Amino acid sequence: MKEVELDCLGEACPVPLVKAEKKLKELEIGDVLIVQIDHSCAMKNVPEWARKEGHNVEIEEVDDGEWEVIIEKVK
Amino acid sequence: MEIKKNKYYKLWLKDAWPYLTGAVLLSLFQIVTLAVTGNPWGVSGILANWGAWLWEAVGGSVDKWYYFASEGAQKTLNGGFLNHGGSLRNLGIIVGALTATLLASGFKIKKIKSWRQIAAAVLGGLLMGYGARIGFGCNIGALFSGIASLSLSGWVYAVFLFLGAIVGSKLLVKYFM
């Protein structure tokens, strides 16, 4: 089980979502992907996509306008 | 009690509203706009005026430009920013968006990551601006207001907007990521 950080700071939609989808595909089940985001629109579509795919998702507000979406790959 | 933990602060100001809420509010306000001003809601046409004012501010003139040739357009330009309802509305959109961001304490000045990002933004902006003027409307004036007034052109716009978005996304992934 490893933890991978994905830096999407400064990236606008739909780049964070596309990057997260790509990265998660490379990971094994049980791995955790931490997507760093500072674009509020990506804060809506990245967690939405990950939850719909059935992964465990947690959101942490790191700073003003900066979040980490923590995705645990479950399948 | 700390405001950050308040249920209603979270619900109304902090978290994003559902798409449905946004859709209903946008519809209501565009009806009000049409009823009060007699014109459908538009955004990008007003930006053309802003461009003309900027050009005039640095000593240029748009008197001879075909786009601004009509009497109405000249009257709007001569009337200035504060007498132009659409300009104030656009300003309201910017101030409102900033206020919402500040109230959610989500304001952040973002880093520019690469020259590619700048190139993509400039290229995208130019294409959108040019397309919106040559097509007599952007996704608000031509699409949203078009469909709201039962115009076929709005639906045609929607189909090609979708096709354009598919092509644009492919290009974005291929050249700018």
XYZ file of N, CA, C and O in Angstrom, chain A residues 20-52:
132
model
N -6.161 13.029 -12.404
C -6.500 12.105 -11.324
C -6.956 10.758 -11.891
O -6.568 9.697 -11.384
N -7.763 10.805 -12.938
C -8.231 9.558 -13.571
C -7.049 8.729 -14.062
O -6.964 7.533 -13.833
N -6.116 9.408 -14.730
C -4.928 8.740 -15.286
C -4.092 8.112 -14.189
O -3.657 6.959 -14.290
N -3.849 8.917 -13.131
C -2.958 8.470 -12.056
C -3.565 7.287 -11.315
O -2.864 6.330 -10.989
N -4.870 7.378 -11.059
C -5.513 6.317 -10.269
C -5.467 4.982 -11.006
O -5.390 3.920 -10.377
N -5.490 5.047 -12.323
C -5.421 3.821 -13.128
C -4.104 3.084 -12.900
O -4.053 1.859 -12.934
N -3.028 3.864 -12.670
C -1.701 3.263 -12.491
C -1.536 2.613 -11.123
O -0.631 1.811 -10.925
N -2.411 2.978 -10.172
C -2.238 2.504 -8.804
C -2.875 1.132 -8.587
O -3.709 0.689 -9.359
N -2.436 0.477 -7.493
C -2.995 -0.828 -7.123
C -4.146 -0.617 -6.143
O -4.258 0.433 -5.519
N -4.952 -1.655 -5.997
C -6.041 -1.600 -5.026
C -5.459 -1.447 -3.617
O -4.491 -2.130 -3.268
N -6.040 -0.520 -2.854
C -5.528 -0.267 -1.518
C -4.610 0.944 -1.456
O -4.378 1.505 -0.387
N -4.089 1.348 -2.609
C -3.233 2.535 -2.653
C -4.070 3.798 -2.432
O -5.271 3.803 -2.681
N -3.388 4.839 -1.994
C -4.083 6.101 -1.737
C -3.517 7.206 -2.631
O -2.303 7.380 -2.722
N -4.417 7.908 -3.287
C -4.024 9.027 -4.147
C -4.459 10.327 -3.486
O -5.618 10.485 -3.127
N -3.505 11.226 -3.299
C -3.840 12.531 -2.718
C -3.735 13.592 -3.802
O -2.658 13.897 -4.284
N -4.886 14.130 -4.196
C -4.913 15.141 -5.251
C -4.947 16.516 -4.622
O -5.867 16.847 -3.881
N -3.918 17.321 -4.905
C -3.875 18.687 -4.361
C -4.507 19.634 -5.372
O -4.085 19.707 -6.515
N -5.521 20.367 -4.906
C -6.344 21.180 -5.794
C -6.514 22.588 -5.228
O -6.672 22.753 -4.023
N -6.493 23.603 -6.099
C -6.874 24.939 -5.630
C -7.861 25.601 -6.597
O -7.896 26.818 -6.748
N -8.668 24.768 -7.227
C -9.651 25.261 -8.184
C -11.006 24.727 -7.740
O -11.210 23.521 -7.725
N -11.901 25.642 -7.352
C -13.116 25.182 -6.658
C -13.992 24.290 -7.543
O -14.696 23.424 -7.037
N -13.945 24.492 -8.860
C -14.764 23.665 -9.744
C -14.261 22.230 -9.771
O -15.030 21.271 -9.811
N -12.941 22.066 -9.659
C -12.371 20.720 -9.595
C -12.707 20.058 -8.261
O -12.762 18.832 -8.147
N -12.978 20.901 -7.246
C -13.364 20.371 -5.937
C -14.735 19.722 -6.003
O -15.131 18.971 -5.130
N -15.493 20.056 -7.035
C -16.794 19.442 -7.205
C -16.664 18.179 -8.049
O -17.152 17.124 -7.673
N -15.952 18.271 -9.187
C -15.985 17.115 -10.084
C -15.021 15.983 -9.727
O -15.305 14.834 -10.030
N -13.905 16.288 -9.060
C -12.985 15.197 -8.705
C -13.584 14.264 -7.637
O -13.654 13.053 -7.863
N -14.062 14.814 -6.497
C -14.694 13.905 -5.522
C -15.932 13.203 -6.083
O -16.147 12.024 -5.793
N -16.699 13.925 -6.902
C -17.919 13.346 -7.477
C -17.582 12.124 -8.336
O -18.212 11.070 -8.223
N -16.570 12.283 -9.185
C -16.142 11.181 -10.048
C -15.651 10.002 -9.209
O -16.046 8.858 -9.440
N -14.799 10.280 -8.221
C -14.195 9.201 -7.428
C -15.251 8.431 -6.638
O -15.195 7.203 -6.535
N -16.232 9.170 -6.098
C -17.301 8.497 -5.336
C -18.153 7.650 -6.255
O -18.576 6.548 -5.898
N -18.412 8.175 -7.451
C -19.244 7.437 -8.403
C -18.553 6.144 -8.831
O -19.200 5.129 -9.079
